[in-house]
Short mmCIF file of C-alpha atoms and ligand atoms in Angstrom, two decimals:
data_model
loop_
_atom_site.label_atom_id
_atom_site.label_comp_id
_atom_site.label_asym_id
_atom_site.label_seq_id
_atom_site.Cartn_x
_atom_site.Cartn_y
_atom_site.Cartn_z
CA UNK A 1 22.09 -12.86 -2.58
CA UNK A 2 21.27 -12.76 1.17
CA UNK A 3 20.74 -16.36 1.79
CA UNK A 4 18.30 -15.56 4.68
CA UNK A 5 16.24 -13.31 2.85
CA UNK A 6 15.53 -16.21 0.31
CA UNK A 7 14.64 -18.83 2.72
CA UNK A 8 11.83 -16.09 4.20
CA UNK A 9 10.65 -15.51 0.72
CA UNK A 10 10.56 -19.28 0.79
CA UNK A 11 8.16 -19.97 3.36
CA UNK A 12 6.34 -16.61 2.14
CA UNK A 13 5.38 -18.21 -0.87
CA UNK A 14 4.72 -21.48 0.92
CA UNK A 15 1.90 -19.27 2.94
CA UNK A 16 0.23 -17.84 -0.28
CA UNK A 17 -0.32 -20.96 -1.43
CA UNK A 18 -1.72 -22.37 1.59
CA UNK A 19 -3.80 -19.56 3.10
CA UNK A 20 -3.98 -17.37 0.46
CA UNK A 21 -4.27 -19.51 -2.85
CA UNK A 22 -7.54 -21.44 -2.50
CA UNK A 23 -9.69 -18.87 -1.15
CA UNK A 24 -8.76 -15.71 -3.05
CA UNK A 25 -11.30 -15.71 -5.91
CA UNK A 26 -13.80 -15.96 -3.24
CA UNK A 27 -13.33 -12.98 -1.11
CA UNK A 28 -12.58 -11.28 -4.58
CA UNK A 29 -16.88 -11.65 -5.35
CA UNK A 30 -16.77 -10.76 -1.20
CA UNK A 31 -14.51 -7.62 -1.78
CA UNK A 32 -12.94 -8.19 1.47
CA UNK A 33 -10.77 -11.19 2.74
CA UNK A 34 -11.88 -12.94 6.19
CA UNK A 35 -10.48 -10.89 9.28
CA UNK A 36 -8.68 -13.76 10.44
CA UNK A 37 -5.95 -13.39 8.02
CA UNK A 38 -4.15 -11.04 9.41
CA UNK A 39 -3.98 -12.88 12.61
CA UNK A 40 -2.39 -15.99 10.30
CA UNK A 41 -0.37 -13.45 8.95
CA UNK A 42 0.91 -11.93 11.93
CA UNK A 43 0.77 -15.74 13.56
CA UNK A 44 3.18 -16.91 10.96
CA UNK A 45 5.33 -13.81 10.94
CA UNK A 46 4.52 -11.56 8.48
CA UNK A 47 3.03 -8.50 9.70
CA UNK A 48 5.82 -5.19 10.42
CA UNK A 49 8.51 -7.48 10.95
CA UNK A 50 11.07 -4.68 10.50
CA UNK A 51 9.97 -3.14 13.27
CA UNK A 52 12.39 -3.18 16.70
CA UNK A 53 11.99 -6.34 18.80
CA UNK A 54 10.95 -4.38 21.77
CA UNK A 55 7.82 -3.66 19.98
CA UNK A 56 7.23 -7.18 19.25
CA UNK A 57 8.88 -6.93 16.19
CA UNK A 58 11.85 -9.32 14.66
CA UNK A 59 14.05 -6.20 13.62
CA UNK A 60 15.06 -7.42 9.98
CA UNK A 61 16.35 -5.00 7.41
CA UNK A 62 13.40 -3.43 5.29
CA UNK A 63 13.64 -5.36 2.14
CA UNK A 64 12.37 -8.43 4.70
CA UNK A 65 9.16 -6.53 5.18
CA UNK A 66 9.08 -4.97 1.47
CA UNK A 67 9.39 -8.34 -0.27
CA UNK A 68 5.87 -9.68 1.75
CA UNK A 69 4.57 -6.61 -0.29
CA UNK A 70 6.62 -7.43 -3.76
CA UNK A 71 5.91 -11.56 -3.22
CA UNK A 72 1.97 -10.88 -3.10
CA UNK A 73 1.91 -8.72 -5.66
CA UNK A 74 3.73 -11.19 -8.05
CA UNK A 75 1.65 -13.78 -6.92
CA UNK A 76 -1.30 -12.00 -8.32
CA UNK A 77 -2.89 -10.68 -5.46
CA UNK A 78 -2.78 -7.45 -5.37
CA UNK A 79 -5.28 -6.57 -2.44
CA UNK A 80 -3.10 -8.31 -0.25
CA UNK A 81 -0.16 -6.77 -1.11
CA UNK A 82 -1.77 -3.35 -0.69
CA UNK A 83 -3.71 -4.14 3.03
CA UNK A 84 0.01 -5.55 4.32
CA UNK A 85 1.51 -2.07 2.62
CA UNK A 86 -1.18 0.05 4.40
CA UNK A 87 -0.39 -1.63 7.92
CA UNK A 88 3.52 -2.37 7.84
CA UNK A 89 4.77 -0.05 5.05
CA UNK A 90 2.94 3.14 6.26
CA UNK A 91 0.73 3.01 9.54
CA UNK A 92 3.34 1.34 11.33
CA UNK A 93 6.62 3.48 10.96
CA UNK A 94 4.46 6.82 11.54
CA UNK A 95 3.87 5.08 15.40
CA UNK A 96 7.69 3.47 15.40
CA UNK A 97 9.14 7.21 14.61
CA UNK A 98 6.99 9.53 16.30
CA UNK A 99 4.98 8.14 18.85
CA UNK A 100 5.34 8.21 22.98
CA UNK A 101 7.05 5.23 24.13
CA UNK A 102 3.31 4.33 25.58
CA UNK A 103 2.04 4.41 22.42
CA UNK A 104 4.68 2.08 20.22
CA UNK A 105 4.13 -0.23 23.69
CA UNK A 106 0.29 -0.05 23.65
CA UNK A 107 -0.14 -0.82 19.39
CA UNK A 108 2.65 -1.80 17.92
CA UNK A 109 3.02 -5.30 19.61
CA UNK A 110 -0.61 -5.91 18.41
CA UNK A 111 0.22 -4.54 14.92
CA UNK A 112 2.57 -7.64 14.71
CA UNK A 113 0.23 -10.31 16.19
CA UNK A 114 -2.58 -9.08 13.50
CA UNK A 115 -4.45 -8.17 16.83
CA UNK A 116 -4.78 -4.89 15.34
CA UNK A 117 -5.41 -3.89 11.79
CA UNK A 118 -4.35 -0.25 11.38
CA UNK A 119 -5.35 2.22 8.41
CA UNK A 120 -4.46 5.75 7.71
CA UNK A 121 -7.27 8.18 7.20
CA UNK A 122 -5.96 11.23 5.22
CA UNK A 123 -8.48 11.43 2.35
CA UNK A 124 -12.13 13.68 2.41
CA UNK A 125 -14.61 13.75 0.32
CA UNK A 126 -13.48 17.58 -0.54
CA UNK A 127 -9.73 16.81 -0.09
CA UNK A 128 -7.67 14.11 -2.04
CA UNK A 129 -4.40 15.72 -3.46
CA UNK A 130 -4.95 18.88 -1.61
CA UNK A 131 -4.65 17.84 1.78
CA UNK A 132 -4.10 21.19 3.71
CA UNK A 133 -8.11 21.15 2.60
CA UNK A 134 -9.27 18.67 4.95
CA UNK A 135 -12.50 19.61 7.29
CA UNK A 136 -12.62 16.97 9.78
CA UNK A 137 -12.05 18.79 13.10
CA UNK A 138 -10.59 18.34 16.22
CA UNK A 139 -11.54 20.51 19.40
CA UNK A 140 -9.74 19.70 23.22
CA UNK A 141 -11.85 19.79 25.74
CA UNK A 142 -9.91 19.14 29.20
CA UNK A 143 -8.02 16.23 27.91
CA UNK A 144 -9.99 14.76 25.06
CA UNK A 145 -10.30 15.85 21.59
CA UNK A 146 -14.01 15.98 20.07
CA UNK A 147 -13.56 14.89 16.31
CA UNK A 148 -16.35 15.27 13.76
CA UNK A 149 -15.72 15.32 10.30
CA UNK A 150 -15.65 12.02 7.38
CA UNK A 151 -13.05 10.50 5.46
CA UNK A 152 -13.32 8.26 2.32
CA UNK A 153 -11.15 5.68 0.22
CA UNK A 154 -9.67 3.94 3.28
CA UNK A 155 -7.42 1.20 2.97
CA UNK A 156 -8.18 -1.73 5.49
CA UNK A 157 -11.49 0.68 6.56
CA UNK A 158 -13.93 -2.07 7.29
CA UNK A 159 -11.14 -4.42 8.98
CA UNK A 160 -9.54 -1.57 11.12
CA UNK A 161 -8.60 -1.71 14.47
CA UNK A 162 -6.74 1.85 14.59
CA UNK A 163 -6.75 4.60 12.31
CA UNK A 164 -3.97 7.34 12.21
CA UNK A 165 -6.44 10.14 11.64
CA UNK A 166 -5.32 13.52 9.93
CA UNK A 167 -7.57 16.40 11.84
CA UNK A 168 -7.44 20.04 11.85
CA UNK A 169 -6.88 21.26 15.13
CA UNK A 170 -6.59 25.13 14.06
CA UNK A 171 -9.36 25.92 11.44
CA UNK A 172 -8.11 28.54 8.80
CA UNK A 173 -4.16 28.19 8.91
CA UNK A 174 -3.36 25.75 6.83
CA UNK A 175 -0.83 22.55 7.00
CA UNK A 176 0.19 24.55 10.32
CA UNK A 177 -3.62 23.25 11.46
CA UNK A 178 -3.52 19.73 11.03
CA UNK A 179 -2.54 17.11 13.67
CA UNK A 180 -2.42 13.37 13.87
CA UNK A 181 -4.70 11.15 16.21
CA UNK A 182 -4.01 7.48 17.39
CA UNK A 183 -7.89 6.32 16.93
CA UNK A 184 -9.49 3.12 18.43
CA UNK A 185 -12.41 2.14 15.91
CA UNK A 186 -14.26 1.07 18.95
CA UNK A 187 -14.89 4.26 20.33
CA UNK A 188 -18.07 5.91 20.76
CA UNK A 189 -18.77 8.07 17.95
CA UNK A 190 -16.85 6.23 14.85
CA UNK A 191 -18.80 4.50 12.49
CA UNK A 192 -17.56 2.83 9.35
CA UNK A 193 -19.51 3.02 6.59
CA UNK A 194 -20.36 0.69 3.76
CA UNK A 195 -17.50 -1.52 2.05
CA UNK A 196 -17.01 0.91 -1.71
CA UNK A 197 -17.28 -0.88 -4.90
CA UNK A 198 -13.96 -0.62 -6.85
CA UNK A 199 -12.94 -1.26 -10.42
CA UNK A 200 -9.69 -3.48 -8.97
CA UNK A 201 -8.41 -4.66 -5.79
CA UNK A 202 -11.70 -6.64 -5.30
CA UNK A 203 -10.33 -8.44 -2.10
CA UNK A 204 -9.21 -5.45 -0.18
CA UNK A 205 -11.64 -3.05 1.73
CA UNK A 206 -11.77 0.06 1.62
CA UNK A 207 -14.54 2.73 3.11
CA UNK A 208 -16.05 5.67 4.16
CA UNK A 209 -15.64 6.79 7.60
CA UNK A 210 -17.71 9.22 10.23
CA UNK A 211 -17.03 10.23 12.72
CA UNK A 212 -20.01 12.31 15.14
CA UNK A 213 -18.73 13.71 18.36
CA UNK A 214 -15.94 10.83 18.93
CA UNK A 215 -14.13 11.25 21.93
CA UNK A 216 -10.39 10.64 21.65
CA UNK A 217 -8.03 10.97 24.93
CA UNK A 218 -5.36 13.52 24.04
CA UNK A 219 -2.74 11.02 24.75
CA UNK A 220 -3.61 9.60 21.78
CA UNK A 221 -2.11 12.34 19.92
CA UNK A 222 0.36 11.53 17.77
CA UNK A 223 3.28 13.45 17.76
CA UNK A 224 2.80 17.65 18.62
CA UNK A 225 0.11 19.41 17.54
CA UNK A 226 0.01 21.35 14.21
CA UNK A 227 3.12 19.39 12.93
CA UNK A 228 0.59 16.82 11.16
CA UNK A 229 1.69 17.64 7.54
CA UNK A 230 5.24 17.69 8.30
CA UNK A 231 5.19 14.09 9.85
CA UNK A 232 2.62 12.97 6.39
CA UNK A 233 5.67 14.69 4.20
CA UNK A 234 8.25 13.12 6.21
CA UNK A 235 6.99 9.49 6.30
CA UNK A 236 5.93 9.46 2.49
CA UNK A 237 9.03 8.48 0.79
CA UNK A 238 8.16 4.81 2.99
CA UNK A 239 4.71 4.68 1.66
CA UNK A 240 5.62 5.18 -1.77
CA UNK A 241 8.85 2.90 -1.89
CA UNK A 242 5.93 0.52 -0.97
CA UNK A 243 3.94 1.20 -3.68
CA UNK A 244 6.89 0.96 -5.67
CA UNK A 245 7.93 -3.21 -4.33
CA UNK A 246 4.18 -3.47 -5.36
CA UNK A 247 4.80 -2.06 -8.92
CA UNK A 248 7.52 -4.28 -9.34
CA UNK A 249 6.21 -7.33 -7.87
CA UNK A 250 3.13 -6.94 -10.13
CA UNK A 251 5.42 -6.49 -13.74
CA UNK A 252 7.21 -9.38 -12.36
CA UNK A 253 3.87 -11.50 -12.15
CA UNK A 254 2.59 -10.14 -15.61
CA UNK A 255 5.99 -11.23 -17.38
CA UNK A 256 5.75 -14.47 -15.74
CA UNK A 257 2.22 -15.63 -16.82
CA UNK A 258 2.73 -14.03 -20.43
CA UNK A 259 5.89 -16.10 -20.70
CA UNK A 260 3.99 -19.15 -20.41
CA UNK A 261 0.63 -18.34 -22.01
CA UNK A 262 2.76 -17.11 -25.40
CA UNK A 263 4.47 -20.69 -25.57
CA UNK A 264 1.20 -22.56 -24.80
CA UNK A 265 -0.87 -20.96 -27.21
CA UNK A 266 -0.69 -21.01 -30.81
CA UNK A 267 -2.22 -18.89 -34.41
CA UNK A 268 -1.93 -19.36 -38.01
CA UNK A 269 0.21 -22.70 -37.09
CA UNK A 270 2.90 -21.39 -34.69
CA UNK A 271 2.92 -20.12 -31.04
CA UNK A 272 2.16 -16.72 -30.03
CA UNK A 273 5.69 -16.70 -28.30
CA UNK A 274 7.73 -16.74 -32.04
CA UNK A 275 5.76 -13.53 -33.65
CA UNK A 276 8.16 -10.70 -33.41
CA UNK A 277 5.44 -8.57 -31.94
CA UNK A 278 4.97 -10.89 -28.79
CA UNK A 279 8.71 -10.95 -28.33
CA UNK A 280 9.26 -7.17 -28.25
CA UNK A 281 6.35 -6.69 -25.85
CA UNK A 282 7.60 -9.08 -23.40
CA UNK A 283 11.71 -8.35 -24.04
CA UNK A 284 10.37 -4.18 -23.61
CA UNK A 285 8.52 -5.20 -20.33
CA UNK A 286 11.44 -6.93 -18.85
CA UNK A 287 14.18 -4.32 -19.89
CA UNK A 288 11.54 -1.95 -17.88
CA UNK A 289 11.27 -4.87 -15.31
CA UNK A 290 15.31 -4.20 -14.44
CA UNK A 291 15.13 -0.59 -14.93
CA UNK A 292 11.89 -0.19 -12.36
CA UNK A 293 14.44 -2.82 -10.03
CA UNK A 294 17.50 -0.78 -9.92
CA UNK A 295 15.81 2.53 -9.53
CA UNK A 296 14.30 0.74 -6.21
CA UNK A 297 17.23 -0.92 -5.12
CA UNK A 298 18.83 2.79 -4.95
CA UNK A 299 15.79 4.23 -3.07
CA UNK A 300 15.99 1.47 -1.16
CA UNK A 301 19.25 1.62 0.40
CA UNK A 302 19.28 5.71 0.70
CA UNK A 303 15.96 4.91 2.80
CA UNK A 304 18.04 2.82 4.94
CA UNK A 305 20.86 5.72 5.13
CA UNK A 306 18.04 8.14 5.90
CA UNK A 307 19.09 9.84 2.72
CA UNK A 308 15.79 9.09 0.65
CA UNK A 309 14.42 12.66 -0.69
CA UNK A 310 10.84 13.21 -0.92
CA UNK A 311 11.34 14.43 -4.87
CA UNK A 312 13.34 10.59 -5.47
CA UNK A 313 10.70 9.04 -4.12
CA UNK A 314 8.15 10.56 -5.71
CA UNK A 315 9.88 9.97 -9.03
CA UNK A 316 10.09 6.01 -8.11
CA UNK A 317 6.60 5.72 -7.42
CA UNK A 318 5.41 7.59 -10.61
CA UNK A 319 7.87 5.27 -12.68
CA UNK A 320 7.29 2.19 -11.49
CA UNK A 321 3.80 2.58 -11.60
CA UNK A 322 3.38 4.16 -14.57
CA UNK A 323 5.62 0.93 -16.08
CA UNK A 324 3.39 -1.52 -14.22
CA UNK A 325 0.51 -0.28 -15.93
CA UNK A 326 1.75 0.31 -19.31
CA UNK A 327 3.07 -3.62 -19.08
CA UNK A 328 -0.04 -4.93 -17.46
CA UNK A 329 -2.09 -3.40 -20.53
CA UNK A 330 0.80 -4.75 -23.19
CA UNK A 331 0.99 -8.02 -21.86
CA UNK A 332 -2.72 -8.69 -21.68
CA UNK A 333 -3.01 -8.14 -25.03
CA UNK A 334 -1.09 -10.99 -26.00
CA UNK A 335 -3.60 -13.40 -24.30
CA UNK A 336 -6.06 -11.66 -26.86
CA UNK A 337 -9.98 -12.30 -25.93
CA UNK A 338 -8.80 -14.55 -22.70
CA UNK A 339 -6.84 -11.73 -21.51
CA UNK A 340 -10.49 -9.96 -20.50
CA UNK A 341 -11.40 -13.05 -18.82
CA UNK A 342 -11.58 -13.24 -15.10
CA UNK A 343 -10.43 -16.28 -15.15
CA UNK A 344 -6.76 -15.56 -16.09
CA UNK A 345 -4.74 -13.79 -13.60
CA UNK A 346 -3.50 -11.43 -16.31
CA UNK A 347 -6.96 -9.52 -16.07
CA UNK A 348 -6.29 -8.94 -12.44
CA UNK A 349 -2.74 -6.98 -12.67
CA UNK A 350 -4.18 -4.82 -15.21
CA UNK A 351 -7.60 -3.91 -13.07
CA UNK A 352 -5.18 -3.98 -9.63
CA UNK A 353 -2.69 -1.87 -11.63
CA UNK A 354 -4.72 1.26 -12.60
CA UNK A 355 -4.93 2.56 -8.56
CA UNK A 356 -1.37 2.43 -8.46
CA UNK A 357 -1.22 5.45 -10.33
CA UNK A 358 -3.32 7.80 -7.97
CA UNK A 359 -3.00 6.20 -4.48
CA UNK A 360 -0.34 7.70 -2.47
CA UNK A 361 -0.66 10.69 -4.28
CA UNK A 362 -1.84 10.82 -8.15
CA UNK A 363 1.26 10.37 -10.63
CA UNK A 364 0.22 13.99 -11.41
CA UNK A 365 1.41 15.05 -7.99
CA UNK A 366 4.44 13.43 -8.16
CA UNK A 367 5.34 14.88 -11.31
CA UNK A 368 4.74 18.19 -9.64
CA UNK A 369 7.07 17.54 -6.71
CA UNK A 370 9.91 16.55 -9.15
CA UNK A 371 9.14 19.59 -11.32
CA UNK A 372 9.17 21.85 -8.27
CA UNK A 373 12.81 20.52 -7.19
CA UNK A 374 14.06 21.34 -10.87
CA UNK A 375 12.25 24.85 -11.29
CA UNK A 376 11.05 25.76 -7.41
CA UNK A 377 7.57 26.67 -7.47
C1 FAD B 1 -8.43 2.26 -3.78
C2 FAD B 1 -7.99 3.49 -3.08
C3 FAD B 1 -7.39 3.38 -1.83
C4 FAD B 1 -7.03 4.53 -1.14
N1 FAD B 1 -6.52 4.42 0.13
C5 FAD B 1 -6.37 5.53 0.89
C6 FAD B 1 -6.03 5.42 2.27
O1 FAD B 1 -5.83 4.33 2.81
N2 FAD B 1 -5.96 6.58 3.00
C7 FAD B 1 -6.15 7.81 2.45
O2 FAD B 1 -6.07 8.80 3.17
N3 FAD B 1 -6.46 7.93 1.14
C8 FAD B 1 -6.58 6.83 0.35
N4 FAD B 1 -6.92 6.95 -0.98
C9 FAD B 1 -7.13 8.27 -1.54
C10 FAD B 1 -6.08 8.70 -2.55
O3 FAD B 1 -4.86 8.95 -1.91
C11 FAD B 1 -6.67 9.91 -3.29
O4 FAD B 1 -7.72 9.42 -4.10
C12 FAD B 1 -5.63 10.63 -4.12
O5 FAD B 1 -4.68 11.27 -3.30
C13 FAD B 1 -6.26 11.68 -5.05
O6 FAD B 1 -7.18 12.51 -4.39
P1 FAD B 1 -8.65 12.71 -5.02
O7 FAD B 1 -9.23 11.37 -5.27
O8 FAD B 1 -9.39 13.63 -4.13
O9 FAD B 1 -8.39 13.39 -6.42
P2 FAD B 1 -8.25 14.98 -6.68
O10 FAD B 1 -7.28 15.56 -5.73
O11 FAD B 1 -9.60 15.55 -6.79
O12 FAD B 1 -7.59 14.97 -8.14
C14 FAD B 1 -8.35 14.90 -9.35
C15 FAD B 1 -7.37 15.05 -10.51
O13 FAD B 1 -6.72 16.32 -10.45
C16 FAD B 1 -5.34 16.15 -10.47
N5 FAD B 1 -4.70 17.19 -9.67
C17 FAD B 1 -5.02 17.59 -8.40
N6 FAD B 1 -4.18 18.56 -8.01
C18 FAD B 1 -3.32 18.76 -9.00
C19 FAD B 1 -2.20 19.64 -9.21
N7 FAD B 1 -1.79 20.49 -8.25
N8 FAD B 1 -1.54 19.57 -10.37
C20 FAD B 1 -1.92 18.72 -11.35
N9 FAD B 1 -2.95 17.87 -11.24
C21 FAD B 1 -3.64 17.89 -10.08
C22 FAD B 1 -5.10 14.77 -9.88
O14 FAD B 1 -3.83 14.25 -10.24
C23 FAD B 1 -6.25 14.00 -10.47
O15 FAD B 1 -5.91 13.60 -11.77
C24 FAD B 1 -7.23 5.81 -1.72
C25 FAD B 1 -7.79 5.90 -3.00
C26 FAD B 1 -8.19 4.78 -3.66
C27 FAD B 1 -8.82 4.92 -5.02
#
């Protein structure tokens, strides 16, 4: 066990309690948590922390960063475990690995301060799995692109500071048209629209976005233009090994509060805990628990020998989120009637759970890429 790694999960948990703890069934009937959070997150060290120390970062191994994903998950709170995902797991390597060195100067320092909240825009109204669809446009004039187009389901929408936007530059080719912009929410032109209403993840944001004749310098391109869908292919093994801490953070939670509702409550003159049916749900949850934990580890440590495949990663994320889930639902049917209640944290990992399985692409999609590697197309 790295000793290190502990101590940091430590004082992790020592922050949930204090700044998370107390206030999160209120911005759950907000559906958004204050903005100042993630400047006590990034004040206290918790915001892309893997990231080079150049760029503000502390330049810790992944799991250091992955486990503030897997520790607020467990904890029960799943929106906060997704907004930190969004910002460190995915917005923040696509900057660290392809942008200018004025670019990781300019946002990536703020990124770990909590100055800036980033988000990735990818998603249309007309294009959710099918991304080579999207319609939001990009045109260079001289040296500024002119974007118009909308995007919806965004992560960290109301909060954010900077959105990596996907934008066809080329109409009618394709991937081959799609580029990636560095966007400041301030600019003229973006406007974020209303905060949507979802059926989990009550504390995190997420919105629409317009955007009518914004103006972005073409420095603020990310990467070359047209190679947008490459860099979203390359960099989604990270997002979804992200998804994946979540998954497992989240059975981890569920097995813990079931263990001690089933030996706290009783029927027909005996606790829940000693029916044979509430021992096989919980001992089939934790065998999954293990198997969902080594399949990660592995992931893990190809990501770290820049060996992860798209088609393994894909596999982890529809796994462990299938598992998580399946669990969530088992498990909260051992609290019986309080198990719908709001008031027991069980509800929450099942209603936080069911996203899981079409964020970062739909299960269905994933299924498809590891069919594809086994048959070709
Ligand atoms: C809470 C939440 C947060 C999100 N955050 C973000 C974010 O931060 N940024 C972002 O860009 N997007 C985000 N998304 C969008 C998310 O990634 C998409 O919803 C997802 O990729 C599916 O796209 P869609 O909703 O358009 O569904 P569709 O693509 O319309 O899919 C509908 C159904 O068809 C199935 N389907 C589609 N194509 C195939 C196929 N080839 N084979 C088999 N089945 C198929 C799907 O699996 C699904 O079951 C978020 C979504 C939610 C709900």
């Amino acid at each position: 066990m790295d000793a290190e790694l502990e101590l940091y999960r430590d004082n992790f948990r020592r922050f949930l309690s204090e700044y998370i703890e107390p206030f999160y069934p209120d911005w759950e009937k907000e559906g958004i948590m204050p903005r100042s959070i993630w400047n006590a997150l990034g004040e206290n060290g918790f915001l892309c922390i893997d990231l080079p120390q150049e760029y503000g970062g502390y330049g810790v191994p992944i799991e250091y960063s992955l486990m503030l994903v897997e520790e607020s998950a467990r904890a029960g709170y799943g929106a906060l475990a997704a907004s930190i995902s969004c910002h460190s797991e995915i917005a923040a390597p696509y900057i660290l690995h392809i942008g200018t060195e004025a670019q990781k100067k300019y946002w990536l320092p703020k990124m770990v301060s909590g100055e800036v909240v980033a988000a990735i825009g990818m998603t249309e109204p007309g294009a959710g799995s099918d991304l080579q669809a999207i319609r939001t446009n990009a045109v260079l004039e001289q040296s500024t692109y002119i974007v118009n187009g909308s995007k919806t389901f965004i992560s960290n929408g109301q909060h954010a500071d900077l959105v990596i936007l996907a934008v066809k530059t080329t109409p009618n080719i394709g991937a081959k048209g799609i580029s990636l912009l560095l966007v400041d929410t301030k600019l003229l032109g973006f406007k974020k629209g209303s905060n949507l209403k979802k059926i989990g993840l009550h504390a995190q944001d997420t919105s629409e976005l317009f955007f009518d004749n914004l103006h972005v310098p073409q420095e603020q391109l990310l990467g070359q233009e047209g190679k947008g869908f490459f860099y979203l292919m390359k960099e989604l093994p990270r997002e979804r090994t992200g998804i994946a801490a979540q998954a497992l953070g989240s059975i981890k939670g569920a097995i813990d509060v079931t263990t001690q509702y089933v030996q706290e409550r009783s029927a027909f003159g005996q606790k829940v805990s000693q029916f044979q049916n509430s021992r096989f749900v919980l001992a089939h949850a934790k065998i999954n628990e293990l198997a969902v934990s080594a399949f990660y580890k592995e992931n893990l440590e190809l990501y770290k020998a820049h060996q992860l495949s798209v088609e393994r990663a894909a596999a982890l994320k529809c796994f462990s989120t299938d598992m998580q889930m399946k669990i969530a639902d088992n498990l909260l049917q051992l609290f019986g009637g309080y198990g719908y209640m709001q008031e027991y944290v069980i509800s929450r990992f099942f209603v936080d759970a069911r996203v899981q399985k079409i964020y970062g692409g739909t299960n269905e999609i994933m299924k498809e890429i590891v069919a594809r590697e086994l048959l070709g197309r």
